[in-house]
Structure formats: C-alpha cells, structure tokens
Short mmCIF file of C-alpha atoms in Angstrom, two decimals:
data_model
loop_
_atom_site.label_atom_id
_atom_site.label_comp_id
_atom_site.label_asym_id
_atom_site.label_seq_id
_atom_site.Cartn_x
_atom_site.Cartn_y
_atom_site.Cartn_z
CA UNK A 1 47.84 2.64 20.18
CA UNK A 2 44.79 3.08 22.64
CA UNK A 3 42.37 2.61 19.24
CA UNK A 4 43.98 -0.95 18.95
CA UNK A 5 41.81 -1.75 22.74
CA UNK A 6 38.41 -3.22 22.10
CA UNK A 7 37.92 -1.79 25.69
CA UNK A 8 34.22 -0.33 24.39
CA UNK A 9 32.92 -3.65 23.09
CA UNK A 10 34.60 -5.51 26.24
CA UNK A 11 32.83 -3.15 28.70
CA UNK A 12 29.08 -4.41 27.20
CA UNK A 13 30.29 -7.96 26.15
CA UNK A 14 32.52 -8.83 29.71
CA UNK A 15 29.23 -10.15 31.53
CA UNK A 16 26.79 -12.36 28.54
CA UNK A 17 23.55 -12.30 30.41
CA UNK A 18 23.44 -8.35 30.83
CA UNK A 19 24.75 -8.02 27.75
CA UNK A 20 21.48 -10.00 26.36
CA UNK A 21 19.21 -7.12 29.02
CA UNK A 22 20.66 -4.22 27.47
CA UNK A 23 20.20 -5.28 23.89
CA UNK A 24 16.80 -6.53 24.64
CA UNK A 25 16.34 -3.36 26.39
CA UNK A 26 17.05 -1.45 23.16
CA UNK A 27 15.44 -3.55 20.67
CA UNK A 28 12.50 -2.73 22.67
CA UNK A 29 13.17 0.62 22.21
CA UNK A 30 13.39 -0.06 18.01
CA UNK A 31 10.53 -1.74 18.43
CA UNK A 32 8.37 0.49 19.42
CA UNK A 33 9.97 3.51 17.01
CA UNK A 34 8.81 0.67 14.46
CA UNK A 35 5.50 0.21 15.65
CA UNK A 36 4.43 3.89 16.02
CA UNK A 37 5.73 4.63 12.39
CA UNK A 38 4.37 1.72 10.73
CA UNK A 39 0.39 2.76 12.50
CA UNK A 40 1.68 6.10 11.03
CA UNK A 41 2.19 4.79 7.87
CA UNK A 42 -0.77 2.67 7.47
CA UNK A 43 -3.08 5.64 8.87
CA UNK A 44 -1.72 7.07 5.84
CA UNK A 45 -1.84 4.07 3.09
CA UNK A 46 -4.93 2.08 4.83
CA UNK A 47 -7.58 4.63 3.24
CA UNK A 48 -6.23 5.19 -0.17
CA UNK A 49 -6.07 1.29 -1.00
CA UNK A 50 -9.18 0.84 -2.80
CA UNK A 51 -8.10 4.62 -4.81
CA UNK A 52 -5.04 2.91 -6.10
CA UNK A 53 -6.90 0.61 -7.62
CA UNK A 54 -9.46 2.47 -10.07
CA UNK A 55 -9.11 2.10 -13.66
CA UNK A 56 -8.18 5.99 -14.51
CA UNK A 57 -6.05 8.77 -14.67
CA UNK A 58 -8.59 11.17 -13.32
CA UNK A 59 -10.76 11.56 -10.27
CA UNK A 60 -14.68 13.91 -10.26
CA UNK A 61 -15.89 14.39 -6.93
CA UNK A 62 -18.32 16.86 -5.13
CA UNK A 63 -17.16 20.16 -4.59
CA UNK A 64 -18.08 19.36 -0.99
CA UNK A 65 -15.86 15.90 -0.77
CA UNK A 66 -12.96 15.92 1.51
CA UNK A 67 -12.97 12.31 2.16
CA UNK A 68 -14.00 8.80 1.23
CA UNK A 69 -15.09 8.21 4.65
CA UNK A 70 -17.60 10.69 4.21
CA UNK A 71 -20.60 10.48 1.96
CA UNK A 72 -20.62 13.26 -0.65
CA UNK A 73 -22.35 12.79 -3.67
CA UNK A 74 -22.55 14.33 -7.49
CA UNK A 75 -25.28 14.63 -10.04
CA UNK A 76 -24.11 11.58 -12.26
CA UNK A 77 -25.11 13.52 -15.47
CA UNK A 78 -21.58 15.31 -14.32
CA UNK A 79 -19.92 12.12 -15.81
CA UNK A 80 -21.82 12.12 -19.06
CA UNK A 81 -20.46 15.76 -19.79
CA UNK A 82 -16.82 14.57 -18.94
CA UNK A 83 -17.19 12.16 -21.26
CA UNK A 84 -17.84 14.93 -23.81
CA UNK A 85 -14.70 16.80 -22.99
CA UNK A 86 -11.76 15.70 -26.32
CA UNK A 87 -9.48 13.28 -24.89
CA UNK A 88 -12.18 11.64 -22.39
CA UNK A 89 -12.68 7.68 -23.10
CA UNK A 90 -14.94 7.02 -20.64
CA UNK A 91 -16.24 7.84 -16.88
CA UNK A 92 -17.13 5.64 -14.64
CA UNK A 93 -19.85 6.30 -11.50
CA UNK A 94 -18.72 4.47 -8.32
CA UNK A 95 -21.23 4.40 -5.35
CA UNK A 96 -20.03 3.83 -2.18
CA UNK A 97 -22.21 3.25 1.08
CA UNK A 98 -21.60 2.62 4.94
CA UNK A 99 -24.08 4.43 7.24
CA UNK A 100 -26.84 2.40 6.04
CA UNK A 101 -24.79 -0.78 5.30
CA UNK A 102 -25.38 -2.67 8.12
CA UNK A 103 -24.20 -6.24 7.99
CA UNK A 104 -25.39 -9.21 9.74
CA UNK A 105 -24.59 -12.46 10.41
CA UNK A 106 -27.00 -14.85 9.74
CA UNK A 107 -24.42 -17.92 9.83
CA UNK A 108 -25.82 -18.33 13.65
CA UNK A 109 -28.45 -18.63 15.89
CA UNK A 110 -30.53 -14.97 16.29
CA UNK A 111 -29.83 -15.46 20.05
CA UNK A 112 -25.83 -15.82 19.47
CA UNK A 113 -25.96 -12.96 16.73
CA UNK A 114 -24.18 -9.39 17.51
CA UNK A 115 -26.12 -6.51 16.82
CA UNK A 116 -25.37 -5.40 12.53
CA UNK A 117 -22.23 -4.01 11.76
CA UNK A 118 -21.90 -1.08 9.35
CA UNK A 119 -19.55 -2.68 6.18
CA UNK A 120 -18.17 -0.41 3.37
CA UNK A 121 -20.23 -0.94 0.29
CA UNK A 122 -18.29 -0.65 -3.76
CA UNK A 123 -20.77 -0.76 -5.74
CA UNK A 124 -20.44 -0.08 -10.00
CA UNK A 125 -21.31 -1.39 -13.21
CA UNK A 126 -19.92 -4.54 -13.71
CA UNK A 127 -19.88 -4.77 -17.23
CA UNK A 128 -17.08 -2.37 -17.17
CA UNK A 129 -13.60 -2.66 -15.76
CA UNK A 130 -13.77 0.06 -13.01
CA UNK A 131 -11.08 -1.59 -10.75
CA UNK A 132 -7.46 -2.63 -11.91
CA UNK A 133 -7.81 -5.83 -9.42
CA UNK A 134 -7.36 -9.02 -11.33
CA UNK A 135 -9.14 -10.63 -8.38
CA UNK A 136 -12.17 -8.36 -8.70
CA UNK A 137 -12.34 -8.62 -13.10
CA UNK A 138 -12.23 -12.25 -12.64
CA UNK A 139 -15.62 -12.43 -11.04
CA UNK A 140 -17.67 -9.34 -12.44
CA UNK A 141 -20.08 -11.77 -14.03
CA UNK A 142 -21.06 -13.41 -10.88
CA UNK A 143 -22.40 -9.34 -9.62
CA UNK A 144 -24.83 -9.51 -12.83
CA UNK A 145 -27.03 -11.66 -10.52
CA UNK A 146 -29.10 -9.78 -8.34
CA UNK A 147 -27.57 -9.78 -4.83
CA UNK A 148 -24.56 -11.48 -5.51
CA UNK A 149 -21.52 -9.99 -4.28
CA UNK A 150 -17.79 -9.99 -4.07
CA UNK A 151 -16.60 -10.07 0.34
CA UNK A 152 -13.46 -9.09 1.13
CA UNK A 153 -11.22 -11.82 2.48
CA UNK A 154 -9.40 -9.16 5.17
CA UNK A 155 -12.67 -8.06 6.56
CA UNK A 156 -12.93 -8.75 10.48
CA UNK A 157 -14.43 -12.09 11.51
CA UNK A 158 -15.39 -10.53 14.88
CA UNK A 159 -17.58 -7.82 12.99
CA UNK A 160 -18.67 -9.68 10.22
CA UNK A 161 -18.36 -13.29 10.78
CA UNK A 162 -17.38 -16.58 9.03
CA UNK A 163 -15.58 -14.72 5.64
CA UNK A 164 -16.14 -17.65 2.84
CA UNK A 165 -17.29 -17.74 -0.48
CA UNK A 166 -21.08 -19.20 -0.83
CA UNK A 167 -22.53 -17.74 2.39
CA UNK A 168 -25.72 -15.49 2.69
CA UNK A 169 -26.24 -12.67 5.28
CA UNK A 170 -28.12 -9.73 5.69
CA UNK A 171 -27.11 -6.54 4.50
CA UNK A 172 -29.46 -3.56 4.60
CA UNK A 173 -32.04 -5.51 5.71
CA UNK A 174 -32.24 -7.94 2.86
CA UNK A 175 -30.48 -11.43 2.09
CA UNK A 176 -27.47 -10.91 -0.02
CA UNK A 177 -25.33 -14.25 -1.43
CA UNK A 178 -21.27 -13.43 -1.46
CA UNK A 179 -20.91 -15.39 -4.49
CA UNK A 180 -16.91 -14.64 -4.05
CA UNK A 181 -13.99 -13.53 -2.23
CA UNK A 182 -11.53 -10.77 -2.98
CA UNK A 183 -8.75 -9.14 -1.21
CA UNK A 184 -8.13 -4.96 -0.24
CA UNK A 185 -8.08 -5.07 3.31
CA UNK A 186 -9.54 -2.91 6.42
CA UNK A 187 -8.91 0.70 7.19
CA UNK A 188 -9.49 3.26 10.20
CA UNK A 189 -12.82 3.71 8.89
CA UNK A 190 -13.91 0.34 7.63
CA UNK A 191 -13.40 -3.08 9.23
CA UNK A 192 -14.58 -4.64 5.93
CA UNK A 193 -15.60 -4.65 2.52
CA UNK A 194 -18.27 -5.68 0.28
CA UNK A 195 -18.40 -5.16 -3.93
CA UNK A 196 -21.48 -5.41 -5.72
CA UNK A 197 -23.37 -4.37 -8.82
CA UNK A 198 -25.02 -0.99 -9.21
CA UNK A 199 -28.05 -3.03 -9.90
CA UNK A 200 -28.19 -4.61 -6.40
CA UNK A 201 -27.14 -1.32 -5.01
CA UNK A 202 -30.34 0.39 -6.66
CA UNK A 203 -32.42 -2.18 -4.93
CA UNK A 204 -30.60 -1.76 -1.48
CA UNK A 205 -30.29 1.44 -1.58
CA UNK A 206 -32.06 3.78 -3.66
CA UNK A 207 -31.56 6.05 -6.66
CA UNK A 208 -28.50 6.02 -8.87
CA UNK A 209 -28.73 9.47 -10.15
CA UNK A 210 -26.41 11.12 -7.86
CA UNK A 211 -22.63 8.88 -7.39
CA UNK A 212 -19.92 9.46 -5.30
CA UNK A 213 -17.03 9.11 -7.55
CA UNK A 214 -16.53 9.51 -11.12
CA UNK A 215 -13.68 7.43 -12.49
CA UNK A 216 -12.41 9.21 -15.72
CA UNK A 217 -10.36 6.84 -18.42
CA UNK A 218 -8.87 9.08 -20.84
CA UNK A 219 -8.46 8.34 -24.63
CA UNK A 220 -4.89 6.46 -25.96
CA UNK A 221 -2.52 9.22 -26.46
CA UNK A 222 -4.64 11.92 -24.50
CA UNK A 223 -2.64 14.60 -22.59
CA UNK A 224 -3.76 14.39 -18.79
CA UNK A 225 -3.07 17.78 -18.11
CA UNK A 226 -4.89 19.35 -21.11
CA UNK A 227 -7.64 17.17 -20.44
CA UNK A 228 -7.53 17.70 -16.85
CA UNK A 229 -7.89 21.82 -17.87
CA UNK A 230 -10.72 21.27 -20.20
CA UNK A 231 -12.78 19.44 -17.74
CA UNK A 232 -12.32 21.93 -15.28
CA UNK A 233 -13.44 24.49 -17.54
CA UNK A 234 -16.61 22.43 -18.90
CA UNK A 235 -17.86 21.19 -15.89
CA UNK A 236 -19.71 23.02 -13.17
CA UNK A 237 -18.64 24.28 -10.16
CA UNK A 238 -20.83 21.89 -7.65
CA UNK A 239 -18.11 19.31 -8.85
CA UNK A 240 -13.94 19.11 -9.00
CA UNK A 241 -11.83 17.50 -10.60
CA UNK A 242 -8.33 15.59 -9.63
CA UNK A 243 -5.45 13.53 -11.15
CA UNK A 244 -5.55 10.61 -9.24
CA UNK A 245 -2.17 11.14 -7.35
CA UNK A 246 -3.69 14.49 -6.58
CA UNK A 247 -6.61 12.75 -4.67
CA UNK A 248 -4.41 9.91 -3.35
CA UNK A 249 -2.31 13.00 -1.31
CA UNK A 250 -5.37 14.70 -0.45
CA UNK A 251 -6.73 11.48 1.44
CA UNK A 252 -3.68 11.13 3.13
CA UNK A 253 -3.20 15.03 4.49
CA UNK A 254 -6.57 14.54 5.60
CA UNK A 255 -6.12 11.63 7.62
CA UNK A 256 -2.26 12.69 8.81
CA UNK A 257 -3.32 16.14 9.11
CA UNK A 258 -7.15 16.59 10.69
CA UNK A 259 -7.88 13.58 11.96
CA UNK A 260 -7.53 12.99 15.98
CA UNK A 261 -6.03 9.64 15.02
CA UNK A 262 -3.19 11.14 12.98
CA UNK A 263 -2.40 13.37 15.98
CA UNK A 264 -2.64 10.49 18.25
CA UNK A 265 -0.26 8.52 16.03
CA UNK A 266 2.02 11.46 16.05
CA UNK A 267 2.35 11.92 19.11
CA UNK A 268 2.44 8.12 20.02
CA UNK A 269 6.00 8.33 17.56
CA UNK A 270 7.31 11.15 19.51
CA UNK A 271 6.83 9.29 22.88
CA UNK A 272 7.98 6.27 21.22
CA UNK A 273 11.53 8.17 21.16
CA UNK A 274 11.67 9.59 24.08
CA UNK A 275 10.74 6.26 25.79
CA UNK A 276 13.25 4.64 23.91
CA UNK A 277 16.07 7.86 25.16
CA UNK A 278 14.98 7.21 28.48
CA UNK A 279 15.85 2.97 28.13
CA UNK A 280 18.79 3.39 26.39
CA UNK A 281 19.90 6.22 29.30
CA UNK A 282 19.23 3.88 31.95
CA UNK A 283 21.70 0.96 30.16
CA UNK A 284 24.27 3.52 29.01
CA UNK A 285 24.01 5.41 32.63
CA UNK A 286 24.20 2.19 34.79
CA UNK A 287 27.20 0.68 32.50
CA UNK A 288 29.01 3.99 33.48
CA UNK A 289 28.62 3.99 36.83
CA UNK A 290 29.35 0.27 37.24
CA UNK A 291 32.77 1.03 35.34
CA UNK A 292 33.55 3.77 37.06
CA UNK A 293 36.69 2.61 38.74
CA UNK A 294 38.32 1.65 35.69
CA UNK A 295 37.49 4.91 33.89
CA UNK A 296 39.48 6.98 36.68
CA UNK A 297 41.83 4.70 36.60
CA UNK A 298 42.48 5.25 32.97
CA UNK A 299 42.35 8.70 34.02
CA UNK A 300 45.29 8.46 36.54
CA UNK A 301 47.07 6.40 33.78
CA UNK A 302 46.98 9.47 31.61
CA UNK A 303 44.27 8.88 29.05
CA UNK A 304 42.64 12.18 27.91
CA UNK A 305 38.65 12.79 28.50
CA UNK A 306 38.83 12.54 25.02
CA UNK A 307 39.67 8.94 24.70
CA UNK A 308 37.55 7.68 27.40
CA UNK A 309 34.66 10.13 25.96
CA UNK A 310 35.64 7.67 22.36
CA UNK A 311 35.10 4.69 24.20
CA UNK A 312 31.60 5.39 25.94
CA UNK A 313 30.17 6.52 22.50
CA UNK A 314 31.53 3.68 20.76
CA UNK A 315 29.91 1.22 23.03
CA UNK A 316 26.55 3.58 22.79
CA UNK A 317 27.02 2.85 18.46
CA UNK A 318 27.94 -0.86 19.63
CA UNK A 319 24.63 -1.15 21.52
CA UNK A 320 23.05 0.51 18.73
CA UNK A 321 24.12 -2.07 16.24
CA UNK A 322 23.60 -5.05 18.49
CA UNK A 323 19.65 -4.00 19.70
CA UNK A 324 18.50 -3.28 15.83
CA UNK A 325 18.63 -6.26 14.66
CA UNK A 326 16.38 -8.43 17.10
CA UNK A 327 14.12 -5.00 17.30
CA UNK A 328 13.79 -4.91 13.49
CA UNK A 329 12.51 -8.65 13.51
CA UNK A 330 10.17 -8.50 15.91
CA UNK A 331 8.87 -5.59 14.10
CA UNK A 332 8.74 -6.74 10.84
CA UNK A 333 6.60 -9.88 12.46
CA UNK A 334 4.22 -7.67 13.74
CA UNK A 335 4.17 -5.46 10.33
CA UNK A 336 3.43 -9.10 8.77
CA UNK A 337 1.00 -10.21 11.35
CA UNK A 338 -1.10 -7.19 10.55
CA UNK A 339 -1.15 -7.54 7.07
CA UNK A 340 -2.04 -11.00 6.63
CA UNK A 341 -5.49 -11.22 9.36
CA UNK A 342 -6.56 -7.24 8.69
CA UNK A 343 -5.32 -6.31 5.47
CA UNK A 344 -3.52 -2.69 7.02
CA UNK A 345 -0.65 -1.95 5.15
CA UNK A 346 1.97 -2.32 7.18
CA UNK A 347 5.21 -1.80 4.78
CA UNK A 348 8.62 -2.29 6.11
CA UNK A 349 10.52 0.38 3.63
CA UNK A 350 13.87 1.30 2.95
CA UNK A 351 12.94 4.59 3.91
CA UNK A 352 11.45 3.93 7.54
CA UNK A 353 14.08 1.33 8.07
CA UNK A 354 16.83 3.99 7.61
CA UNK A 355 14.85 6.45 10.08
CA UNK A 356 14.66 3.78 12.84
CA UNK A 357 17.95 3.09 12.73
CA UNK A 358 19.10 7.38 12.45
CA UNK A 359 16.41 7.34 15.23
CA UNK A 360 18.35 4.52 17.72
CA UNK A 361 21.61 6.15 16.89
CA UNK A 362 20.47 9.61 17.99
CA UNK A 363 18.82 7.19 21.14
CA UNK A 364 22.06 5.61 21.98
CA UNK A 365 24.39 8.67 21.38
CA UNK A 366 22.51 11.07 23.16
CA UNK A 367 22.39 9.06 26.17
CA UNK A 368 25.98 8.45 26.00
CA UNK A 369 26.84 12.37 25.67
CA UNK A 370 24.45 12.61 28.86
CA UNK A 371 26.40 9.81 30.63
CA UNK A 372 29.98 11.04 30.13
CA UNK A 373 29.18 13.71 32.76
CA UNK A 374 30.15 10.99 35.09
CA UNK A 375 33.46 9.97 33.07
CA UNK A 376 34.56 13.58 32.75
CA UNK A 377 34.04 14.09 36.61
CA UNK A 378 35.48 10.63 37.69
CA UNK A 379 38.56 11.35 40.27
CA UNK A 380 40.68 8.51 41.04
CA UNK A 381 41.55 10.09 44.69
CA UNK A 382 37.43 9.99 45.21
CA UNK A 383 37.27 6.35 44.07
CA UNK A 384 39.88 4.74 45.45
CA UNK A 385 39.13 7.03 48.48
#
C-alpha cells in the first residue's frame, strides 16, 4: 500500500522553480562528466585521425618512433625491400614535417601579421593513392604543380588565417598556393594541416632519402600475418613493423598513458565526479532537511526506516532521470560545436553515454545513502519539540 504514494516524486516536484535548480544543478553535474570524457576521448582519437586514413594494412616506422608528433625517420630504401617481401603490393613513403613548417599569413598587412605558426606538413607521392580520403584523391593532380597544396578546412583561423581555396602564404619561407581544401581536423599537437607533393616537399625541405612512414599495401589475397612475419624477418632492425590497428593503439597509450595531458584529462574526469557528488549532496541533503518534519512524522505513523530509506533513494534515481536529459544536450552541443570549427573528435557513443548515466546514478545514490543519516535519526519528540 505505501508503494502506491508518489510521495518521492511529490517531495522534488511540490515546489516547480526548485525543482528546475536541482535538475539544473545535476545536469551540470552530467555535463561536466560529459565534457571531461569526451577531451578524454578526443586526446585519444584526435592524433590517430590522419592513421585511419592510409591506404594499407601495414605500418614501417623507425625503431626509434614512439609517436607521430615526433620526428623519427627511416632509410626509405627500407620500403623498397618490403616491397620484395611475397605478399607485398606496394609501400608507400609518407613525410611528415612541423618544426620547420612555419606558416604565415600573408593575406594581411606585415604590420597586422602574427609571428609564423608551425603547421603539420603530409607530404607523398601523388600519383599514388596513399590516403583513403575521397576528398584528398579528388585533387592529387592539382599537388603535381610545384607548390600547390591541399589546406585543411578545420585548421585554426587564429593560427593560420583566412582558410579558403586559392590563397598564397608562406610556408618555410617560400610562397606556397593552397590550390584546395580538405577536411581531417586539429589535434593536441597540431592546430592545422597542410598536404602536398613529395616534390614540393624536396624543395621545402630537403632530401627524400630518409621518410617517416612507410605505408605497406599488401597483394589481393595476401595473409597479413604471414606477411607481417616475413617482413619482420627481412628487414633490419633500425626499423619495425606494425598492423595498422597495432599502431593506431600504440598512439593512443602514448597519448592516454605518458603524456601530461592524458594525466591532466584524467584527473580532470575524476574531479568531474566528485564535483558532481558534492552538487548532487547539497540538493539531496537540503531536500532532507527541509522535509524533515514529515519524515518523523511518517516515523511516528509507523513507517519502517526502510520505507522512508525507499523513498529518499527513489527521488535520488528521480533526480537522476530528470537532470540527464538537459545535461546530455548541452553536452552533445558542445561535442558538436567542437567538431564542426576544430575538427577534434568529439563522439557522443553508446558506450560513454551509458557511463555518464552509471556515473550520475552512482552521483545521486550515493548522496542519498549519505543523506538518510538524517531520516534514520529523525525523532518526532525532537521536531515537534
């Protein structure tokens, strides 16, 4: 019979306008579970964007490499003996540059200009189909020309400025044309991109003998684990080799795992939670305290500890309910914001929605067990005193 008594959802519904506080109170705290894991997430995703993307199965580095972000080159005869190894269709050299790629914009007045901006550099052959980006294949002729390139679209207007197809600037110290747009998007490394042929990379840069990645295409039919054996066996030891998921996890442990930003973003999560504990305590706590009365009344009407116990958890899993929803839109806003100006991959899963929501459960709960100190202690002769 007591079950049949909304008396959980009339306790937070009775008065609208705190009703509206306390769910805006804990959508902030979903908001911010969101925002810590999605920066999480993207530290994560952001730097293994432009790996997704190559045209292979298989993935020669330097024996030295631990990261994209850091320049480690490899003889490029390495690729020409892959390319010997049965089952081995082709290898392609990528070069990639940033320390000495420094951007300016020459859009502007030189007294209005910012001082040059380091830009990530792609550069590869582009009579070959190194990237699986439609966008990318579409305009490979338009590299052939000497300092042409491809911009990316997501690159940051306040490093970089204006970000339109049929602009020159100055990269390297030398007047390049972006003869094209395309789209990848920024990382915690790189605020922008730039493709471009290994010819105009030669002329920008220097020698093409040693590259920093070796794209490996295997044959139609080809094994990738017998081939990925054999090339370990046939190439040296100054270079290694990876399946391409293999490198994609490697870039992320190193970024979640030794970076100070992945312990930063950690930690941010953890906080995120507790803050959240401490907001949804406060509502829980204060809606006790305010109710007080009635719970020791209940009390000296002969409900159990036990039923009242019920009905402060159930409001906790009402509150719950009622401050996801606005906190999940506000979040998946700012998840879309960041995608479409910087490119940072931002993904609203069925995975992390599931956690937030475990998450602001445990929130809600937890501060309701903390709260029903006060119920269990609540003497009618003490408040009616």
């Amino acid at each position: 019979m007591f079950l049949r008594v909304p008396l959980s959802w009339l306790n937070l519904t009775h008065d609208k306008l705190r009703l509206v506080a306390r769910v805006l109170g804990t959508a902030f705290a979903v908001f911010l579970l969101f925002t810590e894991l999605g920066f999480w997430n993207a530290l994560r995703e952001a730097p293994v964007q432009l790996i997704r993307q190559w045209n292979g199965q298989l993935v020669l580095v330097s024996q030295a490499h631990y990261t994209l972000a850091i320049k480690e080159p490899f003889p490029r005869r390495r690729l020409a003996q892959a390319c010997a190894v049965a089952g081995v269709q082709n290898a392609f050299p990528i070069y990639l540059e940033r320390a000495a790629a420094l951007w300016k914009d020459t859009g502007i007045p030189e007294s209005e200009r910012k001082a040059s901006q380091p830009i990530r550099v792609i550069a590869f052959d582009p009579d070959q189909m190194v990237l699986d980006n439609d966008e990318v294949n579409h305009r490979r002729s338009v590299l052939k020309a000497p300092f042409n390139v491809l911009l990316d679209r997501k690159s940051k207007e306040k490093a970089y400025g204006a970000i339109r197809e049929g602009i020159d600037r100055e990269l390297a110290g030398r007047i390049i044309h972006v003869a094209g747009l395309f789209t990848l998007g920024a990382d915690f490394a790189n605020d922008g991109n730039v493709i471009m042929s290994t010819e105009t990379y030669a002329h920008l840069f220097g020698s093409l003998d040693w590259a920093d990645v070796g794209v490996i295409q295997l044959a139609q039919g080809a094994d990738i684990q017998v081939v990925y054996q054999a090339l370990r066996q046939a190439l040296p030891s100054d270079v290694r080799v990876f399946t391409k998921d293999e490198f994609i996890q490697r870039e992320k442990a190193y970024w979640s795992e030794t970076t100070p930003m992945g312990f930063i973003f950690f930690i941010g999560l953890f906080v995120g939670f507790i803050v959240g504990a401490v907001i949804c305590s406060q509502i829980i706590s204060t809606d006790v305290i305010e109710h007080l009365p009635q719970f020791a009344t209940l009390k000296a009407m002969g409900y159990s500890d036990a039923f009242l116990s019920g009905v402060v958890l159930r409001e906790a899993l009402w509150l719950a309910a009622l401050g996801f929803a606005p906190g999940l839109g506000l979040s998946w806003l700012l998840y879309l914001r960041l995608r479409r100006t910087i490119g940072l991959p931002m993904q609203m899963t069925t995975s992390s929605v599931l956690l937030v929501f475990f998450l602001t459960i445990v929130m809600c709960v937890a501060s309701a067990l903390f709260a029903l100190r006060k119920v269990r202690t609540a003497d009618p002769a003490e408040v009616f005193a």
